[in-house]
Amino acid sequence: MFSATLKRTSLALALSGFIAGSAYAAPEVLADFHQEMGDCSTCHVSKKGPTDDNLTHENQQCTSCHGTMDDMAAQDAEKKLKVSPHKSHLIGEIACTSCHKGHEKSVAYCDACHSFDFDLPFAGKWERKFVPIDVNKDAQEKAIAAGPRDTTDVVIVGSGGAGLAAAVSAHNNGAKVILLEKEPVAGGNTKLAAGGMNAAETQFQAKLGIKDKVSTMIDDTMKGGRNINDPALVKELAQNSSDSIDWLTSMGADMSDIGRMGGASVNRSHRPTGGAGVGAHVAQVLYNAAVKSGADIRLNSRVVRILEDAAGNVTGVLVEGKYTGYYVIKSKAVIMATGGFGKNNDRVAKYDPALKGFAATNHPGATGDGLDVALAAGADTRDLKYIQAHPTWSPVGGVMVTEAVRGNGAILVNREGKRFVNEITTRDKASAAILKQTGASAFLVFDDSVRKSLKKIENYIHLGIVTEGKTVKELAEKMNMPVPALEKTIASYNGFVKTGKDTEFARPNLPRDLVSAPYYAIEVKPAVHHSMGGLKIDTKAEVMNKKGSTIKGLFAAGEATGGVHGANRLGGNAISDIVTFGRIAGKSAAEFVKAK
Ligand code: FAD
Ligand code: MEZ
């Protein structure tokens, strides 16, 4: 390893020249900046460049000099940075090279969603172009002709909750796993999930005296999905939900806090104590378990083709390693856990033209190329035209504001200071109602008791998207709303809380009155959130072909699939879906391999 002291000294010298604007000519990229420290071997183990797509050696070189992410975050704290770009809801071991590039402009991964104001050295502008799976046909064919580079029992595509749950479950059922993720960081949309994971008849509901039934979860899910869901999949979801909570808990997850999501008859959305975000926690627990199980997790590794023999049995995948190029992994089973396509507006608008130009709540990798890969292998799909807009996305911060804020008592008001909808109706209805208001946006309004009930709100305050008023009057003035109207709206809502009946919009849960100053408001509007449609699967997570039979050796789970949520997903049902069907897919694939 390069001498840390020498590197630090030359880095300091170079930086001082760079910052002071001396005769030192500012380099374009990090590799040029580090040039005087040596040749390619300063960063790479081989003169040819990276030898694995996780850039393991290269990242070790960064940390040997600059310290780990924790060290960097500590330095950010010392510098009193408002936001440490080195500490966030990302899961796993975050590689320095996720943001800091050697031979191209560096790009802060968080910039894909957030609008932080910070300077990244040698920074470029964040942009992601969708690259079709079938470019470079010649190179792909050459890699296939070269034969497999690796062999395993089960290949899992996607490192979100569905993929990670499948990895743990496949291992527990005796299979060897390679998990491939095209992004430089793990966790997909799962790491962003906020409000909770739905489950019925759980130990935690029992402790809080919440009376729920599996059959009620089924009814709510079917009704929310406008009854076009696959009833067998919904039954599987609800019947396994409590066991999935116990499974996560057995691996160290905290799912003890429970709130209400839109369209649910009772409180069944489980999340960590105090109402902290559910997704990063669940994803981290599953990631740790997958690593412990020995799963070989490869980042920057996009699957572009499922390989099949002449009889249509799956034989492996073709991978596009960002740094190592195309190569084949031989396996008896493949699990597609590639998530949705919310961040690819061209694809969204193709299926639902009304959503053209909409922003999205999703992570940058939600482009839907996994769907293309499965389609090319003969998979059937369903319900692709049903794409959900989440009603409350902040145009200021570029982030989704969790439904749990409404579930815990916030109301929605328009620019005229009036409520206009049952705040915890289903998302399709809430989004449509917001779009009808002046300016096609609305405001979440709540008081300090709602803030204290949900840890997640501190993140929104931290991001600077919350306006605060010492009184309702001050809040209305800051929001340019008519003061008497907002005062009247809050007074009448508090009256409904007292009587237990919302006679205006029939909101079914009225958890608390809004009387504790200070008061808060967040501007919100709908943004593309969830792909309800996707690959057609059966209750064993086997993927169906267009003839209605299964593709032997191909399994799928999570947002990449269709049928569980029908035309409209209920808040909290996706995390339940990915954990339960991820587990099922892992078990089914391992059993399939054993039986071969
Ligand atoms: P993901 O977590 O998206 O993972 C899929 C992974 O596959 C991605 O990392 C992607 O990069 C990778 N991938 C795709 N194609 C390829 C390829 N060809 N090769 C290799 N890798 C590939 N649901 C709830 O139930 N409760 C909540 O509180 C909640 N909050 C949410 C908040 C936000 C901001 C968002 C965006 C969603 C939320 N959801 C919530 C929805 C839920 O998070 C997702 O539906 C769910 O996490 C999807 O999990 P997944 O594993 O199927 O996909
Ligand atoms: O299920 C979801 O998408 C969800 C609960 C999101 C949220 O508002 O937190």
Short mmCIF file of C-alpha atoms in Angstrom, two decimals, residues 164-562:
data_model
loop_
_atom_site.label_atom_id
_atom_site.label_comp_id
_atom_site.label_asym_id
_atom_site.label_seq_id
_atom_site.Cartn_x
_atom_site.Cartn_y
_atom_site.Cartn_z
CA LEU A 164 -31.20 -9.23 -0.06
CA ALA A 165 -34.07 -11.19 1.54
CA ALA A 166 -33.78 -13.74 -1.29
CA ALA A 167 -30.01 -14.00 -0.71
CA VAL A 168 -30.44 -14.77 2.99
CA SER A 169 -33.27 -17.20 2.35
CA ALA A 170 -31.48 -19.02 -0.51
CA HIS A 171 -28.43 -19.44 1.74
CA ASN A 172 -30.61 -20.68 4.63
CA ASN A 173 -31.98 -23.29 2.22
CA GLY A 174 -28.53 -24.50 1.22
CA ALA A 175 -27.70 -22.51 -1.93
CA LYS A 176 -24.54 -20.63 -2.90
CA VAL A 177 -25.36 -17.07 -4.03
CA ILE A 178 -23.90 -14.35 -6.22
CA LEU A 179 -25.84 -11.06 -5.97
CA LEU A 180 -25.40 -8.45 -8.71
CA GLU A 181 -26.20 -4.73 -8.40
CA LYS A 182 -25.76 -2.28 -11.25
CA GLU A 183 -25.45 0.84 -9.03
CA PRO A 184 -22.29 1.77 -7.10
CA VAL A 185 -24.27 1.55 -3.84
CA ALA A 186 -26.58 -1.17 -2.51
CA GLY A 187 -30.19 -0.90 -1.37
CA GLY A 188 -32.24 0.37 -4.34
CA ASN A 189 -35.53 2.05 -3.47
CA THR A 190 -35.64 -0.02 -0.29
CA LYS A 191 -33.05 2.13 1.47
CA LEU A 192 -35.36 5.15 0.97
CA ALA A 193 -38.53 3.59 2.40
CA ALA A 194 -39.88 5.65 5.23
CA GLY A 195 -43.35 5.03 6.65
CA GLY A 196 -43.39 1.36 7.51
CA MET A 197 -43.98 -2.31 6.69
CA ASN A 198 -47.54 -3.64 6.85
CA ALA A 199 -48.26 -6.82 8.77
CA ALA A 200 -51.31 -8.24 10.50
CA GLU A 201 -51.69 -10.15 13.77
CA THR A 202 -48.13 -9.39 14.89
CA GLN A 203 -46.55 -9.64 18.34
CA PHE A 204 -46.08 -5.84 18.30
CA GLN A 205 -49.72 -5.12 17.47
CA ALA A 206 -50.71 -7.46 20.31
CA LYS A 207 -48.43 -5.55 22.73
CA LEU A 208 -50.12 -2.27 21.76
CA GLY A 209 -53.61 -3.77 21.93
CA ILE A 210 -54.24 -3.29 18.19
CA LYS A 211 -56.86 -5.74 16.96
CA ASP A 212 -56.14 -6.75 13.36
CA LYS A 213 -56.84 -9.76 11.18
CA VAL A 214 -55.05 -11.30 8.20
CA SER A 215 -58.43 -11.25 6.45
CA THR A 216 -58.75 -7.48 7.06
CA MET A 217 -55.28 -6.91 5.54
CA ILE A 218 -56.40 -8.95 2.53
CA ASP A 219 -59.63 -6.94 2.19
CA ASP A 220 -57.84 -3.58 2.54
CA THR A 221 -55.20 -4.59 -0.03
CA MET A 222 -57.77 -5.82 -2.57
CA LYS A 223 -59.97 -2.74 -2.10
CA GLY A 224 -56.97 -0.37 -2.39
CA GLY A 225 -55.86 -2.21 -5.54
CA ARG A 226 -59.35 -1.80 -7.05
CA ASN A 227 -59.79 -5.59 -6.86
CA ILE A 228 -57.61 -6.35 -9.85
CA ASN A 229 -54.83 -7.82 -7.64
CA ASP A 230 -54.02 -11.54 -7.89
CA PRO A 231 -55.96 -12.84 -4.82
CA ALA A 232 -53.56 -15.77 -4.31
CA LEU A 233 -50.56 -13.41 -4.08
CA VAL A 234 -52.42 -11.08 -1.71
CA LYS A 235 -53.30 -14.04 0.53
CA GLU A 236 -49.62 -15.09 0.55
CA LEU A 237 -48.59 -11.52 1.43
CA ALA A 238 -50.98 -11.14 4.34
CA GLN A 239 -50.62 -14.68 5.73
CA ASN A 240 -46.81 -14.43 5.85
CA SER A 241 -46.62 -10.80 6.99
CA SER A 242 -46.40 -11.44 10.73
CA ASP A 243 -43.80 -14.19 10.21
CA SER A 244 -41.75 -11.81 8.06
CA ILE A 245 -41.74 -9.28 10.91
CA ASP A 246 -40.53 -12.05 13.27
CA TRP A 247 -37.88 -13.13 10.73
CA LEU A 248 -36.50 -9.57 10.53
CA THR A 249 -36.67 -9.23 14.30
CA SER A 250 -34.71 -12.48 14.71
CA MET A 251 -31.91 -10.89 12.67
CA GLY A 252 -31.83 -7.80 14.90
CA ALA A 253 -34.41 -5.49 13.31
CA ASP A 254 -36.51 -3.14 15.44
CA MET A 255 -40.08 -3.14 14.07
CA SER A 256 -41.85 -2.19 17.28
CA ASP A 257 -43.37 1.21 16.37
CA ILE A 258 -46.69 1.02 14.52
CA GLY A 259 -48.53 3.71 12.56
CA ARG A 260 -51.39 4.10 10.09
CA MET A 261 -51.08 4.34 6.31
CA GLY A 262 -53.69 5.37 3.75
CA GLY A 263 -56.36 2.79 2.98
CA ALA A 264 -55.64 0.66 6.08
CA SER A 265 -58.48 -0.14 8.48
CA VAL A 266 -56.16 -0.29 11.50
CA ASN A 267 -52.62 0.65 12.50
CA ARG A 268 -50.38 -2.06 10.94
CA SER A 269 -47.36 -0.22 9.52
CA HIS A 270 -44.33 -1.44 11.47
CA ARG A 271 -41.12 0.60 11.78
CA PRO A 272 -38.27 1.27 14.22
CA THR A 273 -38.87 2.89 17.62
CA GLY A 274 -39.97 6.51 17.52
CA GLY A 275 -41.06 6.32 13.88
CA ALA A 276 -37.61 6.26 12.25
CA GLY A 277 -37.39 5.35 8.54
CA VAL A 278 -38.06 1.67 7.90
CA GLY A 279 -36.18 1.10 4.63
CA ALA A 280 -32.55 1.87 5.45
CA HIS A 281 -32.95 -0.13 8.68
CA VAL A 282 -34.48 -3.22 7.05
CA ALA A 283 -32.02 -3.05 4.14
CA GLN A 284 -29.04 -2.79 6.51
CA VAL A 285 -30.24 -5.74 8.61
CA LEU A 286 -30.71 -7.85 5.47
CA TYR A 287 -27.41 -6.67 3.96
CA ASN A 288 -25.52 -7.65 7.12
CA ALA A 289 -27.22 -11.06 7.14
CA ALA A 290 -26.45 -11.58 3.44
CA VAL A 291 -22.77 -10.69 3.96
CA LYS A 292 -22.64 -13.00 7.00
CA SER A 293 -24.13 -15.80 4.92
CA GLY A 294 -21.22 -15.51 2.51
CA ALA A 295 -23.16 -14.05 -0.42
CA ASP A 296 -20.80 -12.68 -3.07
CA ILE A 297 -22.18 -9.14 -3.57
CA ARG A 298 -20.94 -7.31 -6.67
CA LEU A 299 -21.68 -3.64 -7.28
CA ASN A 300 -21.41 -1.78 -10.62
CA SER A 301 -22.54 -5.07 -12.20
CA ARG A 302 -25.53 -4.87 -14.55
CA VAL A 303 -27.25 -8.03 -15.76
CA VAL A 304 -28.09 -7.56 -19.44
CA ARG A 305 -29.24 -11.04 -20.42
CA ILE A 306 -30.63 -14.23 -18.91
CA LEU A 307 -29.06 -17.24 -20.60
CA GLU A 308 -31.15 -20.29 -21.44
CA ASP A 309 -30.53 -23.67 -23.05
CA ALA A 310 -32.42 -24.92 -26.10
CA ALA A 311 -35.20 -26.32 -23.87
CA GLY A 312 -35.71 -22.90 -22.25
CA ASN A 313 -34.09 -23.77 -18.90
CA VAL A 314 -32.16 -20.93 -17.28
CA THR A 315 -28.39 -21.51 -17.38
CA GLY A 316 -27.05 -18.23 -16.02
CA VAL A 317 -26.65 -14.53 -16.80
CA LEU A 318 -24.56 -12.17 -18.89
CA VAL A 319 -23.14 -9.40 -16.69
CA GLU A 320 -21.85 -6.00 -17.76
CA GLY A 321 -19.18 -5.19 -15.18
CA LYS A 322 -18.64 -1.43 -15.23
CA TYR A 323 -14.88 -1.88 -15.08
CA THR A 324 -14.31 -5.51 -16.04
CA GLY A 325 -16.59 -5.69 -19.09
CA TYR A 326 -19.03 -8.40 -20.13
CA TYR A 327 -18.78 -11.88 -18.58
CA VAL A 328 -20.97 -14.92 -17.93
CA ILE A 329 -21.99 -16.44 -14.60
CA LYS A 330 -23.31 -19.99 -14.85
CA SER A 331 -26.16 -20.86 -12.47
CA LYS A 332 -29.16 -23.16 -12.26
CA ALA A 333 -31.51 -20.45 -11.03
CA VAL A 334 -31.84 -16.68 -11.41
CA ILE A 335 -33.95 -14.36 -9.23
CA MET A 336 -34.99 -11.03 -10.73
CA ALA A 337 -35.26 -8.52 -7.87
CA THR A 338 -34.64 -5.49 -10.04
CA GLY A 339 -37.30 -3.15 -8.67
CA GLY A 340 -39.48 -0.67 -10.54
CA PHE A 341 -38.94 1.98 -13.21
CA GLY A 342 -40.16 5.20 -11.57
CA LYS A 343 -36.97 7.15 -12.33
CA ASN A 344 -37.24 6.48 -16.08
CA ASN A 345 -39.85 9.02 -17.14
CA ASP A 346 -39.81 7.91 -20.78
CA ARG A 347 -40.88 4.43 -19.70
CA VAL A 348 -43.38 5.79 -17.15
CA ALA A 349 -44.98 8.06 -19.78
CA LYS A 350 -45.14 5.17 -22.26
CA TYR A 351 -47.42 3.26 -19.90
CA ASP A 352 -49.21 6.28 -18.37
CA PRO A 353 -48.96 9.43 -20.54
CA ALA A 354 -50.59 11.52 -17.77
CA LEU A 355 -47.33 11.19 -15.79
CA LYS A 356 -45.07 12.66 -18.50
CA GLY A 357 -42.60 15.15 -17.04
CA PHE A 358 -43.40 14.25 -13.41
CA ALA A 359 -40.57 14.14 -10.88
CA ALA A 360 -39.98 10.84 -9.06
CA THR A 361 -39.35 9.77 -5.47
CA ASN A 362 -37.16 6.87 -6.65
CA HIS A 363 -33.43 6.09 -6.55
CA PRO A 364 -31.47 6.63 -9.79
CA GLY A 365 -31.29 2.93 -10.67
CA ALA A 366 -35.09 2.53 -10.94
CA THR A 367 -34.97 2.49 -14.73
CA GLY A 368 -36.67 -0.82 -15.55
CA ASP A 369 -33.90 -2.48 -17.53
CA GLY A 370 -34.38 -5.61 -15.40
CA LEU A 371 -37.84 -5.82 -16.93
CA ASP A 372 -36.31 -5.71 -20.42
CA VAL A 373 -33.93 -8.51 -19.44
CA ALA A 374 -36.78 -10.76 -18.24
CA LEU A 375 -38.96 -9.91 -21.24
CA ALA A 376 -36.15 -10.95 -23.57
CA ALA A 377 -36.12 -14.31 -21.74
CA GLY A 378 -39.81 -14.80 -22.55
CA ALA A 379 -41.39 -13.56 -19.30
CA ASP A 380 -44.96 -12.32 -19.23
CA THR A 381 -46.00 -9.09 -17.51
CA ARG A 382 -49.17 -7.63 -16.06
CA ASP A 383 -50.63 -4.27 -15.00
CA LEU A 384 -47.74 -2.16 -16.36
CA LYS A 385 -50.02 0.82 -16.93
CA TYR A 386 -50.65 1.20 -13.19
CA ILE A 387 -48.01 3.57 -11.88
CA GLN A 388 -48.52 5.25 -8.53
CA ALA A 389 -47.88 8.90 -7.77
CA HIS A 390 -47.03 9.56 -4.12
CA PRO A 391 -49.07 12.57 -3.01
CA THR A 392 -46.44 14.26 -0.87
CA TRP A 393 -43.08 14.92 -2.53
CA SER A 394 -41.23 18.12 -1.65
CA PRO A 395 -40.37 20.20 -4.73
CA VAL A 396 -37.92 22.19 -2.59
CA GLY A 397 -35.91 19.26 -1.25
CA GLY A 398 -36.47 16.71 -4.02
CA VAL A 399 -37.49 14.11 -1.42
CA MET A 400 -40.67 12.28 -0.55
CA VAL A 401 -42.35 13.27 2.71
CA THR A 402 -43.63 10.12 4.34
CA GLU A 403 -47.32 9.33 4.59
CA ALA A 404 -46.59 8.66 8.26
CA VAL A 405 -46.65 12.45 8.81
CA ARG A 406 -50.33 12.40 7.82
CA GLY A 407 -50.86 9.08 9.59
CA ASN A 408 -49.61 10.70 12.80
CA GLY A 409 -51.94 13.70 12.48
CA ALA A 410 -50.86 16.24 9.80
CA ILE A 411 -53.57 17.77 7.63
CA LEU A 412 -53.41 18.83 3.98
CA VAL A 413 -54.42 22.38 3.16
CA ASN A 414 -54.42 24.35 -0.07
CA ARG A 415 -53.16 27.88 -0.81
CA GLU A 416 -56.53 29.20 0.38
CA GLY A 417 -55.82 27.68 3.82
CA LYS A 418 -58.54 25.02 3.53
CA ARG A 419 -58.59 21.23 3.83
CA PHE A 420 -59.79 19.52 0.65
CA VAL A 421 -59.50 15.73 1.16
CA ASN A 422 -59.46 12.90 3.70
CA GLU A 423 -55.70 12.98 4.28
CA ILE A 424 -55.35 9.25 4.69
CA THR A 425 -57.37 8.13 1.72
CA THR A 426 -55.58 5.97 -0.85
CA ARG A 427 -52.75 7.60 -2.81
CA ASP A 428 -54.51 7.75 -6.16
CA LYS A 429 -57.31 9.80 -4.60
CA ALA A 430 -55.02 12.05 -2.51
CA SER A 431 -52.74 12.77 -5.51
CA ALA A 432 -55.69 13.58 -7.78
CA ALA A 433 -57.11 15.94 -5.15
CA ILE A 434 -53.79 17.82 -4.75
CA LEU A 435 -53.40 18.27 -8.50
CA LYS A 436 -56.81 19.99 -8.58
CA GLN A 437 -55.70 22.71 -6.10
CA THR A 438 -54.34 26.14 -7.05
CA GLY A 439 -50.73 25.72 -8.19
CA ALA A 440 -51.20 21.91 -8.33
CA SER A 441 -49.58 21.60 -4.91
CA ALA A 442 -50.63 21.72 -1.25
CA PHE A 443 -49.19 22.05 2.25
CA LEU A 444 -48.80 19.49 5.00
CA VAL A 445 -49.61 21.37 8.21
CA PHE A 446 -48.89 19.96 11.67
CA ASP A 447 -47.94 20.93 15.20
CA ASP A 448 -45.13 20.11 17.59
CA SER A 449 -46.84 17.01 18.97
CA VAL A 450 -46.86 15.45 15.48
CA ARG A 451 -43.17 16.41 15.13
CA LYS A 452 -42.36 14.72 18.45
CA SER A 453 -44.27 11.57 17.40
CA LEU A 454 -42.11 10.84 14.35
CA LYS A 455 -38.30 10.90 14.20
CA LYS A 456 -38.38 11.11 10.41
CA ILE A 457 -39.65 14.72 10.64
CA GLU A 458 -36.28 15.80 12.07
CA ASN A 459 -34.74 14.81 8.69
CA TYR A 460 -37.13 17.14 6.85
CA ILE A 461 -36.28 19.99 9.22
CA HIS A 462 -32.59 19.20 8.68
CA LEU A 463 -33.13 19.35 4.90
CA GLY A 464 -34.62 22.84 5.21
CA ILE A 465 -38.01 22.02 3.66
CA VAL A 466 -40.12 22.85 6.74
CA THR A 467 -41.51 26.33 7.49
CA GLU A 468 -42.10 27.07 11.18
CA GLY A 469 -44.47 29.55 12.86
CA LYS A 470 -44.74 30.29 16.58
CA THR A 471 -48.49 30.60 16.06
CA VAL A 472 -50.94 29.51 13.37
CA LYS A 473 -51.11 33.19 12.36
CA GLU A 474 -47.34 33.44 11.90
CA LEU A 475 -47.29 30.18 9.91
CA ALA A 476 -50.10 31.38 7.61
CA GLU A 477 -48.30 34.68 7.03
CA LYS A 478 -45.03 32.91 6.19
CA MET A 479 -46.90 30.63 3.76
CA ASN A 480 -48.81 33.52 2.15
CA MET A 481 -52.10 31.96 3.22
CA PRO A 482 -55.17 33.88 4.47
CA VAL A 483 -54.73 33.87 8.28
CA PRO A 484 -58.46 33.59 9.25
CA ALA A 485 -58.94 30.68 6.83
CA LEU A 486 -56.06 28.61 8.25
CA GLU A 487 -57.08 29.43 11.84
CA LYS A 488 -60.65 28.33 11.07
CA THR A 489 -59.47 25.14 9.33
CA ILE A 490 -57.32 24.09 12.29
CA ALA A 491 -60.03 24.99 14.83
CA SER A 492 -62.64 22.98 12.99
CA TYR A 493 -60.25 20.00 12.54
CA ASN A 494 -59.54 20.08 16.30
CA GLY A 495 -63.30 19.98 16.84
CA PHE A 496 -63.49 16.78 14.75
CA VAL A 497 -60.71 15.25 16.87
CA LYS A 498 -62.70 16.07 20.01
CA THR A 499 -65.92 14.46 18.74
CA GLY A 500 -64.07 11.62 17.00
CA LYS A 501 -65.90 12.32 13.72
CA ASP A 502 -64.67 14.24 10.68
CA THR A 503 -67.98 15.47 9.25
CA GLU A 504 -66.23 17.29 6.39
CA PHE A 505 -64.00 14.62 4.72
CA ALA A 506 -64.66 11.48 6.80
CA ARG A 507 -61.02 10.99 7.76
CA PRO A 508 -61.06 7.70 9.69
CA ASN A 509 -58.10 8.28 12.02
CA LEU A 510 -57.88 11.48 14.09
CA PRO A 511 -54.83 10.73 16.26
CA ARG A 512 -54.32 14.16 17.90
CA ASP A 513 -55.52 17.73 17.87
CA LEU A 514 -53.18 20.40 16.49
CA VAL A 515 -52.74 22.67 19.51
CA SER A 516 -49.04 22.45 20.45
CA ALA A 517 -46.97 25.36 19.15
CA PRO A 518 -44.87 25.78 17.13
CA TYR A 519 -46.70 24.91 13.91
CA TYR A 520 -45.12 23.63 10.73
CA ALA A 521 -45.82 23.45 7.00
CA ILE A 522 -44.20 21.62 4.07
CA GLU A 523 -45.15 22.28 0.46
CA VAL A 524 -45.92 19.02 -1.35
CA LYS A 525 -47.04 17.75 -4.73
CA PRO A 526 -47.40 14.31 -6.33
CA ALA A 527 -44.40 12.52 -7.86
CA VAL A 528 -44.00 9.12 -9.53
CA HIS A 529 -43.48 6.56 -6.78
CA HIS A 530 -44.30 2.91 -7.45
CA SER A 531 -44.59 0.55 -10.42
CA MET A 532 -47.55 -1.66 -9.52
CA GLY A 533 -47.16 -3.76 -12.65
CA GLY A 534 -44.29 -6.06 -13.58
CA LEU A 535 -43.36 -9.68 -14.13
CA LYS A 536 -46.13 -12.23 -13.74
CA ILE A 537 -45.35 -14.67 -10.92
CA ASP A 538 -47.10 -17.48 -9.05
CA THR A 539 -47.18 -17.96 -5.28
CA LYS A 540 -43.75 -19.67 -5.37
CA ALA A 541 -42.29 -16.56 -7.07
CA GLU A 542 -41.77 -18.52 -10.29
CA VAL A 543 -41.89 -16.31 -13.39
CA MET A 544 -44.60 -17.13 -15.92
CA ASN A 545 -44.14 -17.07 -19.67
CA LYS A 546 -46.68 -15.83 -22.20
CA LYS A 547 -48.14 -19.35 -22.56
CA GLY A 548 -49.05 -19.41 -18.88
CA SER A 549 -46.41 -21.92 -17.74
CA THR A 550 -43.32 -21.23 -15.65
CA ILE A 551 -39.86 -20.45 -17.03
CA LYS A 552 -37.73 -23.18 -15.44
CA GLY A 553 -35.16 -21.67 -13.09
CA LEU A 554 -36.44 -18.06 -13.29
CA PHE A 555 -37.88 -16.44 -10.17
CA ALA A 556 -38.81 -12.84 -9.32
CA ALA A 557 -39.79 -10.80 -6.29
CA GLY A 558 -40.60 -7.26 -5.21
CA GLU A 559 -41.35 -4.17 -7.25
CA ALA A 560 -40.17 -5.94 -10.40
CA THR A 561 -43.33 -8.07 -10.24
CA GLY A 562 -47.02 -7.35 -10.76
#
